[in-house]
Short mmCIF file of C-alpha atoms and ligand atoms in Angstrom, two decimals:
data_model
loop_
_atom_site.label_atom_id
_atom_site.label_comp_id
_atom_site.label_asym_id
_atom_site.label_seq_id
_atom_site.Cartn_x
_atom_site.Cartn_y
_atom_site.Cartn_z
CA UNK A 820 -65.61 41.54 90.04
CA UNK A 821 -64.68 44.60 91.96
CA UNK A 822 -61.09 43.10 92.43
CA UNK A 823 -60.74 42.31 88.87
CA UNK A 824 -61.71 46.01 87.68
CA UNK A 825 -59.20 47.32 90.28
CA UNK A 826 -56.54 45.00 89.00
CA UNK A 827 -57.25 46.57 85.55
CA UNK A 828 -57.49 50.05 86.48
CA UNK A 829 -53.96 49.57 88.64
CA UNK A 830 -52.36 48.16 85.34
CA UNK A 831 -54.05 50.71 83.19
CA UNK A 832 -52.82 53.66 85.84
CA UNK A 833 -49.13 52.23 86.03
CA UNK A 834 -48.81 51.82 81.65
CA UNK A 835 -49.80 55.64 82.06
CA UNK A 836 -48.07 56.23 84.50
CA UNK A 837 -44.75 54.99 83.56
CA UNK A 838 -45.33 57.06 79.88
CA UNK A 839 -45.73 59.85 82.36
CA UNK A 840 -42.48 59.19 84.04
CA UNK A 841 -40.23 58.85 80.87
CA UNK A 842 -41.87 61.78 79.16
CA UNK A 843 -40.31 63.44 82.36
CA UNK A 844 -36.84 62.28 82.07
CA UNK A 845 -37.29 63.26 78.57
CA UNK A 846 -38.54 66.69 79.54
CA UNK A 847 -35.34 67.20 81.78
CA UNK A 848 -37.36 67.24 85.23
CA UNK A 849 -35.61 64.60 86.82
CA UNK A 850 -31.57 62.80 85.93
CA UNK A 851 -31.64 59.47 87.55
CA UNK A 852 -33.64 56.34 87.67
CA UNK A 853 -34.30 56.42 91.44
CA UNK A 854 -36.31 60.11 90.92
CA UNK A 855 -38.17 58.10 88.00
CA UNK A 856 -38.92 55.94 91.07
CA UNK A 857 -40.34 58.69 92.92
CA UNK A 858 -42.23 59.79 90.42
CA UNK A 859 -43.62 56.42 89.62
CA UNK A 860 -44.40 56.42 93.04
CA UNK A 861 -46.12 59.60 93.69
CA UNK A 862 -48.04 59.45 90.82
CA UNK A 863 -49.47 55.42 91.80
CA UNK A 864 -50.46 57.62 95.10
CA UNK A 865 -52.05 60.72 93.30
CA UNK A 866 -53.62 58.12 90.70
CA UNK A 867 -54.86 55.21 93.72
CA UNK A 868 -54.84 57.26 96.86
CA UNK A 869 -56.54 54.88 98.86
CA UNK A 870 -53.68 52.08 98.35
CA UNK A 871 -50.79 54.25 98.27
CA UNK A 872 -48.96 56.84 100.26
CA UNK A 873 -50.48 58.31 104.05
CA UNK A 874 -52.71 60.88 102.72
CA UNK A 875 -50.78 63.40 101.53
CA UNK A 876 -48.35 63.96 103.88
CA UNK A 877 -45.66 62.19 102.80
CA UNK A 878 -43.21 63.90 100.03
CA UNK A 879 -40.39 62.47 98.05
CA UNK A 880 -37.44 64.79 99.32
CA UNK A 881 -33.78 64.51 100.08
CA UNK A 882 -34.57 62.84 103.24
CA UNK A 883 -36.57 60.14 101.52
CA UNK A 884 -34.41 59.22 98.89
CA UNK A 885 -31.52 60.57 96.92
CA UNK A 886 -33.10 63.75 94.68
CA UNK A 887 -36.43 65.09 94.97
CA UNK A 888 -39.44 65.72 92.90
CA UNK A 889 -42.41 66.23 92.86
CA UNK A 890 -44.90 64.86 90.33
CA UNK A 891 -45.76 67.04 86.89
CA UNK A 892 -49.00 67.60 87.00
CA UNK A 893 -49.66 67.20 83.50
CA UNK A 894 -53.53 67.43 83.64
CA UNK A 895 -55.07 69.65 86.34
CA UNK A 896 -54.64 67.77 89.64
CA UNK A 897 -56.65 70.44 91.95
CA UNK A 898 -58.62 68.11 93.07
CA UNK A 899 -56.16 66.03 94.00
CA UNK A 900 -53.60 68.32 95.84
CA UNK A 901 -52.82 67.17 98.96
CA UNK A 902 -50.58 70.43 99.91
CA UNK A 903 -52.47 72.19 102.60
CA UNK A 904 -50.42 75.02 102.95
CA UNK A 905 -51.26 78.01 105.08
CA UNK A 906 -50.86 81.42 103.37
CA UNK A 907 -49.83 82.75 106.47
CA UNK A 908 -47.44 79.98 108.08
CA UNK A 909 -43.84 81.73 107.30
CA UNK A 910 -41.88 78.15 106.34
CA UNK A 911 -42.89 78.41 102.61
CA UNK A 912 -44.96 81.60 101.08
CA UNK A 913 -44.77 80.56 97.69
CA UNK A 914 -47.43 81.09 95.39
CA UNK A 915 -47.86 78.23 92.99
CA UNK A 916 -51.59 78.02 92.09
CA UNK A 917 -54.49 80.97 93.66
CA UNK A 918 -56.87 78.04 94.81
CA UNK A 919 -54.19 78.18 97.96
CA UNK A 920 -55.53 81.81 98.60
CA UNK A 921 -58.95 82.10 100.52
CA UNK A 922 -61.09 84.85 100.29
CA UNK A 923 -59.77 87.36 102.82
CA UNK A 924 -56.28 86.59 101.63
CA UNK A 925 -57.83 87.59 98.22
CA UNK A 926 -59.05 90.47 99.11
CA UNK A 927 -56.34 91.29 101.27
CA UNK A 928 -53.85 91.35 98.62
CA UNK A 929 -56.40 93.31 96.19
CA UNK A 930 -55.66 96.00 99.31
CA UNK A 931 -52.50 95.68 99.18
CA UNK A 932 -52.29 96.49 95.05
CA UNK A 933 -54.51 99.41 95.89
CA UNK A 934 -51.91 100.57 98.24
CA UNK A 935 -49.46 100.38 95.31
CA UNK A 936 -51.35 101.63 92.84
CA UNK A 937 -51.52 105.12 95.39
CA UNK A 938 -47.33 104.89 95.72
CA UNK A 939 -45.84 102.61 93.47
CA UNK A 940 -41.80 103.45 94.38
CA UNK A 941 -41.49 102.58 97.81
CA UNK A 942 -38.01 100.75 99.13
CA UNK A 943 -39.67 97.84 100.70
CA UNK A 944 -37.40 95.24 98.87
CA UNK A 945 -34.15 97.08 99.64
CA UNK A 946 -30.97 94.59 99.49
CA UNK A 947 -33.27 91.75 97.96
CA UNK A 948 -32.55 90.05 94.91
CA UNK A 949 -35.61 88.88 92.31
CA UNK A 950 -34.76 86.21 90.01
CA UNK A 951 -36.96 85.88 87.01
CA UNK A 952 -36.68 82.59 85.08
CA UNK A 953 -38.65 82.60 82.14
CA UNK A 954 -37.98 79.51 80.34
CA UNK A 955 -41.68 80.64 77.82
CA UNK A 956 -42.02 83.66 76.13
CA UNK A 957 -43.54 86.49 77.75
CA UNK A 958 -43.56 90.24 77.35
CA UNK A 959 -46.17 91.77 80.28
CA UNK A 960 -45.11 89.28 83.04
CA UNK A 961 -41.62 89.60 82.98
CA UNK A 962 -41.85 93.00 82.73
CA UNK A 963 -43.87 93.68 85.28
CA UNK A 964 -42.22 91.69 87.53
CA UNK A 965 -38.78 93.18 87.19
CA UNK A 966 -40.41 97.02 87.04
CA UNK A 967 -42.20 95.53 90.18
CA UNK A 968 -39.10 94.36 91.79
CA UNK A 969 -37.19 97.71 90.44
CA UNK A 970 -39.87 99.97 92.17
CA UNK A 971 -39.44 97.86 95.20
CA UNK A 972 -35.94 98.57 95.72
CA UNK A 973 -34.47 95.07 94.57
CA UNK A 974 -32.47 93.98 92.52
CA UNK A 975 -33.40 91.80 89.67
CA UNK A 976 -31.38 88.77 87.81
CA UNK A 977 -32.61 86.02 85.33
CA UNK A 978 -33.13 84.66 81.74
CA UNK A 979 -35.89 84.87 79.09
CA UNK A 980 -33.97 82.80 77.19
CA UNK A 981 -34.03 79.16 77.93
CA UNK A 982 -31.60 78.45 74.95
CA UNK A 983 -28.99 80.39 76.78
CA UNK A 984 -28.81 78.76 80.12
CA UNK A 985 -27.45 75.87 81.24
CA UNK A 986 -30.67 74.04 80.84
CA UNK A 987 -29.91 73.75 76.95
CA UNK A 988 -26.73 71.63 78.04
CA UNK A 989 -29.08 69.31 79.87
CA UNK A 990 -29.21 70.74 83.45
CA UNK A 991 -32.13 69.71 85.24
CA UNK A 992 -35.04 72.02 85.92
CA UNK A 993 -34.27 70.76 90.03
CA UNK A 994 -30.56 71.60 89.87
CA UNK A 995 -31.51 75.41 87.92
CA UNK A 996 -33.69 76.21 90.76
CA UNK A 997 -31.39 75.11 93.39
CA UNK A 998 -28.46 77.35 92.10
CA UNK A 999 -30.70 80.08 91.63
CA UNK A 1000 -31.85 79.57 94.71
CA UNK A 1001 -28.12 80.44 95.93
CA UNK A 1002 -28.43 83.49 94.75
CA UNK A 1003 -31.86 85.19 94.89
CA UNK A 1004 -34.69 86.03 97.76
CA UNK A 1005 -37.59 85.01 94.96
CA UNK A 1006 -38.11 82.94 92.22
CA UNK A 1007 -40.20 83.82 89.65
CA UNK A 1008 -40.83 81.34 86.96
CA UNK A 1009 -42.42 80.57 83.72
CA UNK A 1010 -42.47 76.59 82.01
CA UNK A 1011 -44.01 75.32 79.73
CA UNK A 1012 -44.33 72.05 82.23
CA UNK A 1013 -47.53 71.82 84.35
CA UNK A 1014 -47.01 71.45 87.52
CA UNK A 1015 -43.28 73.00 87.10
CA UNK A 1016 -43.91 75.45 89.58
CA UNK A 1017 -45.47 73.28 92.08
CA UNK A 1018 -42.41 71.03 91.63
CA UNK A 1019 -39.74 73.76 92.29
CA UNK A 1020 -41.39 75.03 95.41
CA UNK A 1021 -40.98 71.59 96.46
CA UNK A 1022 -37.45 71.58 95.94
CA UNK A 1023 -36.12 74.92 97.30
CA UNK A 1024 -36.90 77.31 100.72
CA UNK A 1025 -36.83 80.39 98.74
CA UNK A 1026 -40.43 81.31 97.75
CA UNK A 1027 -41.25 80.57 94.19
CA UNK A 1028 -43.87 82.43 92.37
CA UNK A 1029 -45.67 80.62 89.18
CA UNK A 1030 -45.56 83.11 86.37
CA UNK A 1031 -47.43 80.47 84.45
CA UNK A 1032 -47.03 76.46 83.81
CA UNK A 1033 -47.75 75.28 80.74
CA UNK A 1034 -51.49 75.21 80.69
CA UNK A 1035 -52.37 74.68 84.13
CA UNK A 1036 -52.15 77.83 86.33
CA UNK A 1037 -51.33 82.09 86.00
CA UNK A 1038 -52.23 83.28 89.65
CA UNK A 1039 -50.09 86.27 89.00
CA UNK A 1040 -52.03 86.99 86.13
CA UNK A 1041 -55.20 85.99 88.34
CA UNK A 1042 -54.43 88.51 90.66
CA UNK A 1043 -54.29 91.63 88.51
CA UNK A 1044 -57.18 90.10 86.97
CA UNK A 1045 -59.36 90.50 90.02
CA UNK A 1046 -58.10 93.82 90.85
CA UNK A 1047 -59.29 95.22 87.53
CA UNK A 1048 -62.53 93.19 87.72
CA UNK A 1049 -63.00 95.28 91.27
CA UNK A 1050 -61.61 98.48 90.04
CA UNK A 1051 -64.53 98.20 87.09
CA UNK A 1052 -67.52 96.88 88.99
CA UNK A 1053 -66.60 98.11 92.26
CA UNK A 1054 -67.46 94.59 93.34
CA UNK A 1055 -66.41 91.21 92.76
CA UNK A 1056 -69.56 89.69 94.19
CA UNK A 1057 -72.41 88.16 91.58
CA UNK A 1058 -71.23 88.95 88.30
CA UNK A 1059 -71.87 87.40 85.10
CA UNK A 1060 -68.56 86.22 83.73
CA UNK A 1061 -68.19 85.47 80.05
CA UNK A 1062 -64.59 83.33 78.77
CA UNK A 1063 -64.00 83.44 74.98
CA UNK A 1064 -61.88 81.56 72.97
CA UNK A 1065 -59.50 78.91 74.48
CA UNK A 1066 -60.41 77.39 77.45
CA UNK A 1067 -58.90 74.13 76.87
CA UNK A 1068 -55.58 75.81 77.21
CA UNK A 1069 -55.98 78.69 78.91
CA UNK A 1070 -54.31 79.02 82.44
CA UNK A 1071 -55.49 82.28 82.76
CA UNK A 1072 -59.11 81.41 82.71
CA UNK A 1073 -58.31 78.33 84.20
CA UNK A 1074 -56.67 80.12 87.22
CA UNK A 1075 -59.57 82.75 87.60
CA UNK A 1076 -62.28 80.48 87.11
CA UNK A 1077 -61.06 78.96 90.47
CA UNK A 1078 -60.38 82.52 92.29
CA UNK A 1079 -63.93 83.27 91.49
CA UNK A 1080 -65.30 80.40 93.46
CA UNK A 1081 -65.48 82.48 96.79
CA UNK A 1082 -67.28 85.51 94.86
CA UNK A 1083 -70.37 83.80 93.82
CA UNK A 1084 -70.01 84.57 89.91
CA UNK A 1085 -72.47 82.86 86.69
CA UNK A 1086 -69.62 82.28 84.44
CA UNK A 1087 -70.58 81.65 80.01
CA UNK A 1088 -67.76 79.53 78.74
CA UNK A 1089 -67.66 80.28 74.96
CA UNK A 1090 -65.37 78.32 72.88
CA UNK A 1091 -65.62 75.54 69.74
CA UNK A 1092 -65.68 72.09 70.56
CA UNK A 1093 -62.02 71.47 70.60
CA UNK A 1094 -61.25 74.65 72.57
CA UNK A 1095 -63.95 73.59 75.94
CA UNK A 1096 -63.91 74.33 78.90
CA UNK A 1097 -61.95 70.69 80.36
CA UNK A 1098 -63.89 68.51 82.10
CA UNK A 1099 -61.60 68.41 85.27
CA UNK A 1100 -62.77 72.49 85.80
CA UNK A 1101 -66.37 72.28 84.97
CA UNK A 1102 -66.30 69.42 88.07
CA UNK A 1103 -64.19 72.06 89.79
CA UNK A 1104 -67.62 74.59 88.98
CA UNK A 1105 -69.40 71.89 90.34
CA UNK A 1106 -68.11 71.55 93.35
CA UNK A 1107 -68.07 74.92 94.48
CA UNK A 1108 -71.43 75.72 93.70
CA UNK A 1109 -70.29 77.68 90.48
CA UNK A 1110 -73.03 78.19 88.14
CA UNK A 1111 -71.86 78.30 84.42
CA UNK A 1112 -73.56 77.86 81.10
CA UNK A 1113 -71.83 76.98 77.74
CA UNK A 1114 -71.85 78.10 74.51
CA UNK A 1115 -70.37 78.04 70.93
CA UNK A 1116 -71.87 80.46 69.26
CA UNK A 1117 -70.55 83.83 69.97
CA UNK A 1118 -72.75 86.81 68.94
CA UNK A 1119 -74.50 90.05 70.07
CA UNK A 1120 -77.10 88.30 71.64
CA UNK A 1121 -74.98 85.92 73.62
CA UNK A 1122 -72.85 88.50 75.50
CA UNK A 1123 -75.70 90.99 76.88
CA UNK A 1124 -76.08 90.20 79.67
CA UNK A 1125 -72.04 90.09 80.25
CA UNK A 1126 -70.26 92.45 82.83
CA UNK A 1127 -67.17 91.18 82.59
CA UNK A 1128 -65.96 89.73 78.66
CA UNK A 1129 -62.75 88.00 79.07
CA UNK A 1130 -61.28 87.74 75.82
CA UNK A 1131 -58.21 84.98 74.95
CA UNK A 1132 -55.91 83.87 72.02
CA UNK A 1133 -56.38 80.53 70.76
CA UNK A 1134 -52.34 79.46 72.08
CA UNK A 1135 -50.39 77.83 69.13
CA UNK A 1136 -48.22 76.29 71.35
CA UNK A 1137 -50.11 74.12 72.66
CA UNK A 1138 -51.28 72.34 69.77
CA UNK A 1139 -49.44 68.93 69.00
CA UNK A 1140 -51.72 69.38 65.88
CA UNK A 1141 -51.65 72.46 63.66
CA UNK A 1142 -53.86 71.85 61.30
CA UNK A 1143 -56.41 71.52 64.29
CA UNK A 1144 -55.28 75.36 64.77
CA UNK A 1145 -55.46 76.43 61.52
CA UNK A 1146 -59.51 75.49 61.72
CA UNK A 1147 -59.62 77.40 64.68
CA UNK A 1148 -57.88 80.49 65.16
CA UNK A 1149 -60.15 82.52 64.36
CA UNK A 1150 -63.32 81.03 65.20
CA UNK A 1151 -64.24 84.46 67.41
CA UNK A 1152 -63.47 87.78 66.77
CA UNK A 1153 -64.74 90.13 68.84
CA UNK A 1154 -65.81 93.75 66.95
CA UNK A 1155 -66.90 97.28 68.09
CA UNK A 1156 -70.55 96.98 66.25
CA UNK A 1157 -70.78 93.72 69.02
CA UNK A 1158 -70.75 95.83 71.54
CA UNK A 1159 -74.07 98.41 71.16
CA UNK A 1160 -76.32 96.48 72.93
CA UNK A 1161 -74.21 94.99 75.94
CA UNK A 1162 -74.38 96.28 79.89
CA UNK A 1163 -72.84 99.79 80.19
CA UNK A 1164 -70.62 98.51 82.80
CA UNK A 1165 -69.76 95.81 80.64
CA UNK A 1166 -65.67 95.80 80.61
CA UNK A 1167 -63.27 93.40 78.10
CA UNK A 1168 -60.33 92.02 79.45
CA UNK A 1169 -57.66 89.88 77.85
CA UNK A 1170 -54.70 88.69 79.45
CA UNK A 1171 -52.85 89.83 76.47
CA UNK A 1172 -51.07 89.08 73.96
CA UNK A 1173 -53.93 89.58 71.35
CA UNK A 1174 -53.61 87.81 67.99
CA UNK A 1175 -57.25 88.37 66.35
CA UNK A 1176 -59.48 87.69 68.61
CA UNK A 1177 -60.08 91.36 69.28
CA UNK A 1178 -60.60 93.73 66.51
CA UNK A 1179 -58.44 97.31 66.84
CA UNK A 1180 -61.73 99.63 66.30
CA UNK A 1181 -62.71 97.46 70.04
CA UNK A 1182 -59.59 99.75 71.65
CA UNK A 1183 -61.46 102.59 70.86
CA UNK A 1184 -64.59 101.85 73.10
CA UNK A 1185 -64.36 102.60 76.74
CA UNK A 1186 -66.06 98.98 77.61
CA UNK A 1187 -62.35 98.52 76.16
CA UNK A 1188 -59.63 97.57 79.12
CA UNK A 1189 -57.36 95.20 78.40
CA UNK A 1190 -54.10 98.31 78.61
CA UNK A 1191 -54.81 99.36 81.99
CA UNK A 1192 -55.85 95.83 83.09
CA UNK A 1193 -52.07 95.37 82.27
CA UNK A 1194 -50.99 98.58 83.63
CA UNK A 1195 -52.70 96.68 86.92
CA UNK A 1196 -50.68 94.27 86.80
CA UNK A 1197 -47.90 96.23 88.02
CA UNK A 1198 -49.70 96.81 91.27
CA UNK A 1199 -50.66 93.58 91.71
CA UNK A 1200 -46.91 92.14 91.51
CA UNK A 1201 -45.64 94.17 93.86
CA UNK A 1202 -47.86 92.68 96.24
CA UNK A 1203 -47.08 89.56 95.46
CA UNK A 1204 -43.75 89.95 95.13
CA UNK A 1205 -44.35 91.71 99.45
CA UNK A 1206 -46.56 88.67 100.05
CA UNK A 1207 -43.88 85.91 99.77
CA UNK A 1208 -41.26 87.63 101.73
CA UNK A 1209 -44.29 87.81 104.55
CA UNK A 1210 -43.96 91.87 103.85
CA UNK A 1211 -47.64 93.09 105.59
CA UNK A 1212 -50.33 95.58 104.38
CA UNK A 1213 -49.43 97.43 107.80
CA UNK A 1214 -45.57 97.43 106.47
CA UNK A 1215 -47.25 98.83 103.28
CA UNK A 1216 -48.98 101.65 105.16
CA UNK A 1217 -46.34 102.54 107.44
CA UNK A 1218 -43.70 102.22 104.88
CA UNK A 1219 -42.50 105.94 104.45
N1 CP B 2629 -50.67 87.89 80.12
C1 CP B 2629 -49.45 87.36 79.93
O1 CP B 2629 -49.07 86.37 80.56
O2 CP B 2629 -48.70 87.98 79.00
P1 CP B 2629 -47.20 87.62 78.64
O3 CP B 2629 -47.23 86.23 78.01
O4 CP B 2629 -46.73 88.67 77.69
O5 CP B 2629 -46.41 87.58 79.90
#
C-alpha cells in the first residue's frame, strides 16, 4: 500500500512539477529544453528528497550540463533549502533570504548600521560599481540603495524599468545577470519571481542581494526592520509582535517573521481569511519555538498589548483574482482614536508604500514611525551593501 501511495504521490509531484517547469520557460527563466531538464530534475529532488539527488549538494551548473538554474521557488521552500552557506566563507556573500543570517551576524550588522547611522558618507566603496536591477516597482529600495551606494563612494548603474531592457526582447533572466555581472561588483535585484534571487546567485560570482522576490523574501527590508525595532525598544528580545493586513503575500513579514526566530518574540498575525498567515510559515513558527496567536478581528482591544504594530498593504499584484481584492482592501484601517489605550512604547511600522491601511491623522502620533523606519533603511543598506564585499565592522571603525 505504501508503494502504491508513493507511486501516486511521484505522478502527482511530476504533473506539478512539469506545470512548474513550463510556467518557467514561459516566465523567461530558462531558453532551452535541457535547463527544463534541470529544472524537472531539481524540483523531483526538492519535491522526493529521499529518491533523488545526494542531499543537497549537488547543483545543476555549467559543469553539469549545458546552462544552469536553479529551481523557482514558487511557494516558500525554507524548509527545504539545502544551501548551507556560511555568512562568513568569502566564495559567495550574497544575501538572498535573512534565515542564512544567525543571530550574531544579525546583530552584527545592526552594529554596523549604527555605525552608519553616526557617519553616513564614508569612501568605503571607492572604484566599485552597484548595479540595481529592479525588474518590480519600487520607490524606498532603490533609492536607498543607490543613495547607499552614492554615500559609499560607488558608482551606481541599472534599470527600474523592465520594459526597457533587453529582457522585453526575450533575454533570459540567467543571461541579464551574467552580463551585468560583467560589469558591476553587486547585484541588487527586485522580481517578481520567487526564488529569482536565489536563482541568480546561483548563476554568477558577484554577490547578489534580494531586494525582494515576488512574495517570498525582503531581507533588505528585514534588516532596517530590525534596526528600527532595536532603535524603539532598545531590545529585540521578548516582544509582542503584531502583523496586519497581508500575510499571505507579504515578503516583508514573511522575511521578519523568520529573523525573529533567534529573538524569542509572541507574534499576533491579523489578517481575513484569504490574506493568512501561509501554512508553510506558521510550521516555520513551529519549529522554532515561535509562539504566535491569530486573529481577524482587528480592534482596540486586540492590539494592547502590542509593542511593535507592523502595518502592510493588501498587494494588488499579487492577486490572479481582483474581485477577491476588491472585498478586501480595506478590511483594516488602522486610526489615531485606535491608538489611546495601547503600550506607550508601542511603535507602527510599515514597510511602506501605504495605500489605506493607515489613516493620515496616525502620522501625527509619535507611536507613529514608519518615515524614519525608512530613513533607517539607509543605514541598514550600506551595511549590506559592506557585508557582501566582506567590508568588516573594524573597516567601518577605522575607516577615516
Ligand atoms: N518597502 C519597500 O520595499 O518599498 P518599495 O516597494 O518602495 O521599495
Amino acid at each position: 500500500r505504501n508503494r502504491r501511495f508513493l507511486c501516486t504521490k511521484t505522478l502527482f509531484s511530476i504533473l506539478y512539477i512539469n506545470a512548474l517547469v513550463l510556467l518557467t520557460q514561459q516566465c523567461g527563466l530558462v531558453n532551452t529544453f535541457s535547463d527544463a531538464g534541470g529544472a524537472l530534475f531539481l524540483a523531483l529532488r526538492r519535491e522526493m528528497p529521499t529518491f533523488v539527488g545526494t542531499g543537497g549538494k549537488w547543483r545543476w551548473t555549467e559543469k553539469n550540463r549545458g546552462t544552469g538554474f536553479q529551481l523557482p521557488q514558487f511557494l516558500p521552500t525554507f524548509t527545504l533549502s539545502k544551501n548551507n552557506k556560511n555568512n562568513n566563507d568569502m566564495e559567495n556573500r550574497s544575501l538572498v533570504t535573512i534565515a542564512e543570517h544567525s543571530k550574531e551576524k544579525i546583530l552584527y550588522m545592526l552594529e554596523m548600521a549604527k555605525q552608519f547611522e553616526e557617519r553616513p558618507n564614508r569612501h568605503l566603496l571607492y572604484g566599485k560599481v552597484v548595479a540595481t536591477l529592479f525588474f518590480e516597482p519600487s520607490t524606498r529600495t532603490r533609492l536607498s540603495f543607490e543613495t547607499a551606494a552614492n554615500r559609499l563612494g560607488a558608482r551606481v548603474i541599472g534599470f527600474s524599468d523592465p520594459k526597457a531592457t533587453s529582457s522585453s526582447k526575450g533575454e533570459t533572466l540567467k543571461d541579464t545577470i551574467k552580463m551585468v555581472s560583467n560589469y558591476a561588483d553587486i547585484i541588487v535585484m527586485r522580481h517578481y519571481l520567487e526564488g529569482a534571487a536565489r536563482y541568480a546567485s546561483e548563476v554568477t560570482d558577484v554577490p547578489i542581494v534580494n531586494a525582494g522576490d515576488g512574495a517570498n523574501q525582503h531581507p533588505s527590508q528585514t534588516m532596517l526592520d530590525l534596526y528600527s525595532i532595536y532603535k524603539t525598544q532598545g531590545t529585540l528580545e521578548n516582544l509582542n509582535i503584531f502583523l496586519v493586513g497581508d500575510l499571505k503575500y507579504g515578503r516583508t513579514v514573511h522575511s521578519l517573521l523568520m529573523a525573529m526566530r533567534h529573538f524569542n518574540p509572541t507574534f499576533h498575525f491579523i489578517a481575513p481569511d484569504e490574506l493568512k498567515m501561509p501554512e508553510e510559515y506558521k510550521i516555520y513558527c513551529r519549529e522554532h519555538g515561535i509562539r504566535y496567536v491569530e486573529h481577524t478581528d482587528f480592534t482596540e482591544e486586540t492590539i494592547a498589548e502590542a509593542d511593535i504594530l507592523y502595518m502592510t498593504r493588501v498587494q494588488r499584484e499579487r492577486f490572479t483574482d481582483l474581485m477577491e481584492y476588491e472585498r478586501v482592501k480595506n478590511v483594516y484601517i488602522l486610526r489615531k482614536k485606535m491608538l489611546e489605550h495601547t503600550r506607550p512604547n508601542l511603535r507602527i511600522l510599515h514597510p511602506l508604500p501605504r495605500v489605506n491601511e493607515i489613516a493620515y491623522d496616525v502620522d501625527e502620533s509619535p507611536k507613529a514611525y514608519y518615515f524614519q523606519q525608512a530613513q533607517n533603511g539607509l543605514y541598514a543598506r550600506e551595511a549590506i551593501l559592506c557585508d557582501v564585499l566582506g567590508i568588516t565592522l573594524d573597516d567601518i571603525k577605522n575607516e577615516k
